[in-house]
CSV table of C-alpha atoms in Angstrom, one decimal:
chain,number,residue,atom,x,y,z
W,84,MET,CA,-40.3,49.2,65.9
W,85,PRO,CA,-42.1,48.4,62.6
W,86,LEU,CA,-39.1,47.5,60.4
W,87,MET,CA,-36.4,46.4,62.7
W,88,ASN,CA,-36.8,45.4,66.3
W,89,GLY,CA,-34.6,46.6,69.1
W,90,ILE,CA,-32.6,43.4,69.3
W,91,GLU,CA,-31.7,43.6,65.6
W,92,ALA,CA,-31.0,47.3,65.8
W,93,THR,CA,-28.7,46.7,68.8
W,94,ARG,CA,-26.8,43.9,66.9
W,95,ARG,CA,-26.3,46.2,64.0
W,96,ILE,CA,-25.1,49.1,66.1
W,97,ARG,CA,-22.6,46.8,67.9
W,98,GLU,CA,-21.3,45.4,64.6
W,99,GLU,CA,-20.8,48.9,63.1
W,100,GLU,CA,-19.4,50.8,66.1
W,101,GLY,CA,-16.1,48.8,65.9
W,102,ASN,CA,-15.6,50.2,62.4
W,103,TYR,CA,-15.5,53.7,63.8
W,104,GLY,CA,-13.7,53.1,67.1
W,105,VAL,CA,-16.6,54.3,69.2
W,106,HIS,CA,-18.9,52.7,71.8
W,107,ILE,CA,-22.5,53.9,71.6
W,108,GLN,CA,-24.4,53.6,74.8
W,109,ILE,CA,-27.7,52.0,74.2
W,110,ILE,CA,-30.6,52.5,76.6
W,111,ALA,CA,-33.4,50.0,76.0
W,112,LEU,CA,-36.8,50.9,77.3
W,113,THR,CA,-39.7,48.4,77.2
W,114,ALA,CA,-43.4,48.4,78.1
W,115,HIS,CA,-42.9,44.7,79.1
W,116,GLU,CA,-45.3,43.7,76.4
W,117,ARG,CA,-42.9,41.0,75.3
W,118,GLY,CA,-42.0,37.9,77.3
W,119,GLU,CA,-39.0,37.4,79.5
W,120,GLU,CA,-37.3,35.5,76.8
W,121,GLU,CA,-37.3,38.5,74.4
W,122,ILE,CA,-36.1,40.8,77.2
W,123,ASN,CA,-33.2,38.4,78.0
W,124,LYS,CA,-32.2,38.4,74.4
W,125,MET,CA,-31.8,42.2,74.7
W,126,ASP,CA,-29.3,41.5,77.5
W,127,GLU,CA,-27.5,39.0,75.4
W,128,VAL,CA,-26.8,41.5,72.6
W,129,ALA,CA,-25.4,44.0,75.2
W,130,ALA,CA,-28.4,46.4,75.2
W,131,SER,CA,-27.9,48.7,78.2
W,132,LYS,CA,-29.5,48.0,81.6
W,133,ARG,CA,-33.2,47.4,81.7
W,134,GLN,CA,-34.9,49.9,84.0
W,135,GLU,CA,-38.3,50.5,85.4
W,136,VAL,CA,-40.1,53.5,84.1
W,137,GLU,CA,-39.3,55.5,87.2
W,138,ALA,CA,-35.6,55.0,86.8
W,139,ALA,CA,-35.5,55.6,83.0
W,140,LEU,CA,-35.1,59.4,83.2
W,141,GLU,CA,-32.2,59.0,85.7
W,142,VAL,CA,-30.4,56.6,83.3
W,143,VAL,CA,-30.9,59.0,80.4
W,144,SER,CA,-29.6,61.9,82.4
W,145,VAL,CA,-26.5,60.0,83.5
W,146,ALA,CA,-25.8,58.9,79.9
W,147,ILE,CA,-26.1,62.5,78.6
W,148,ALA,CA,-23.9,63.8,81.4
W,149,THR,CA,-21.3,61.1,80.7
W,150,VAL,CA,-21.2,62.1,77.0
W,151,GLU,CA,-21.0,65.8,77.9
W,152,GLU,CA,-18.1,65.2,80.3
W,153,LYS,CA,-16.1,63.3,77.7
W,154,GLN,CA,-16.7,65.6,74.7
W,155,ASP,CA,-13.9,64.6,72.5
W,156,TYR,CA,-14.4,66.0,69.0
W,157,GLU,CA,-12.6,63.1,67.3
W,158,SER,CA,-15.0,60.7,69.0
W,159,LEU,CA,-17.9,62.9,68.1
W,160,ALA,CA,-16.9,63.0,64.5
W,161,ALA,CA,-16.5,59.2,64.4
W,162,ALA,CA,-19.9,58.8,66.1
W,163,TYR,CA,-21.4,61.1,63.5
W,164,LYS,CA,-19.9,59.0,60.7
W,165,ALA,CA,-21.2,55.9,62.4
W,166,ASN,CA,-24.7,57.5,62.7
W,167,LEU,CA,-24.7,58.4,59.0
W,168,HIS,CA,-23.8,54.8,58.1
W,169,LEU,CA,-26.5,53.4,60.4
W,170,GLN,CA,-29.0,55.8,58.9
W,171,SER,CA,-28.1,54.4,55.4
W,172,LEU,CA,-28.6,50.8,56.7
W,173,ILE,CA,-32.0,51.8,58.1
W,174,ALA,CA,-32.9,53.5,54.8
W,175,ALA,CA,-31.9,50.4,52.9
W,176,ASN,CA,-34.1,48.3,55.3
W,177,ILE,CA,-37.0,50.6,54.7
W,178,ARG,CA,-36.5,50.5,50.9
W,179,ASP,CA,-36.4,46.6,51.1
W,180,GLU,CA,-39.5,46.5,53.1
W,181,TYR,CA,-41.4,48.7,50.7
W,182,THR,CA,-40.1,46.6,47.8
W,183,LEU,CA,-41.5,43.5,49.5
W,184,LEU,CA,-44.8,45.2,50.1
W,185,GLU,CA,-45.1,46.3,46.5
W,186,GLU,CA,-44.2,42.8,45.3
W,187,GLU,CA,-46.8,41.3,47.6
W,188,GLU,CA,-49.4,43.8,46.3
W,189,ILE,CA,-48.6,42.9,42.7
W,190,ARG,CA,-49.0,39.2,43.5
W,191,ARG,CA,-52.4,39.8,45.1
W,192,GLU,CA,-53.5,41.8,42.1
W,193,ASN,CA,-52.4,39.1,39.7
W,194,ALA,CA,-53.9,36.2,41.8
């Protein structure tokens, strides 16, 4: 992820979900391009179970079925509000990243 890695995204989701009284299931998929230490960090911040590629579809299917079984409109509304808030956090992150890039470009031009 270019602007926020999965570990940071998971931390932010876990911090914010408490404000809305919901638990968002996170399914982390990796190409194992990172070391075991980074993968273990994902576990430390409560990212959902690591799975091999063959099992990933099953995990996603079960997660979707679980949500469908528990369709509670109040929870869905709270999750929607949490999602909007997280989108605003991500947008702010992107804005900050572009600002830093612009400042860096100006410094290079003035150097």
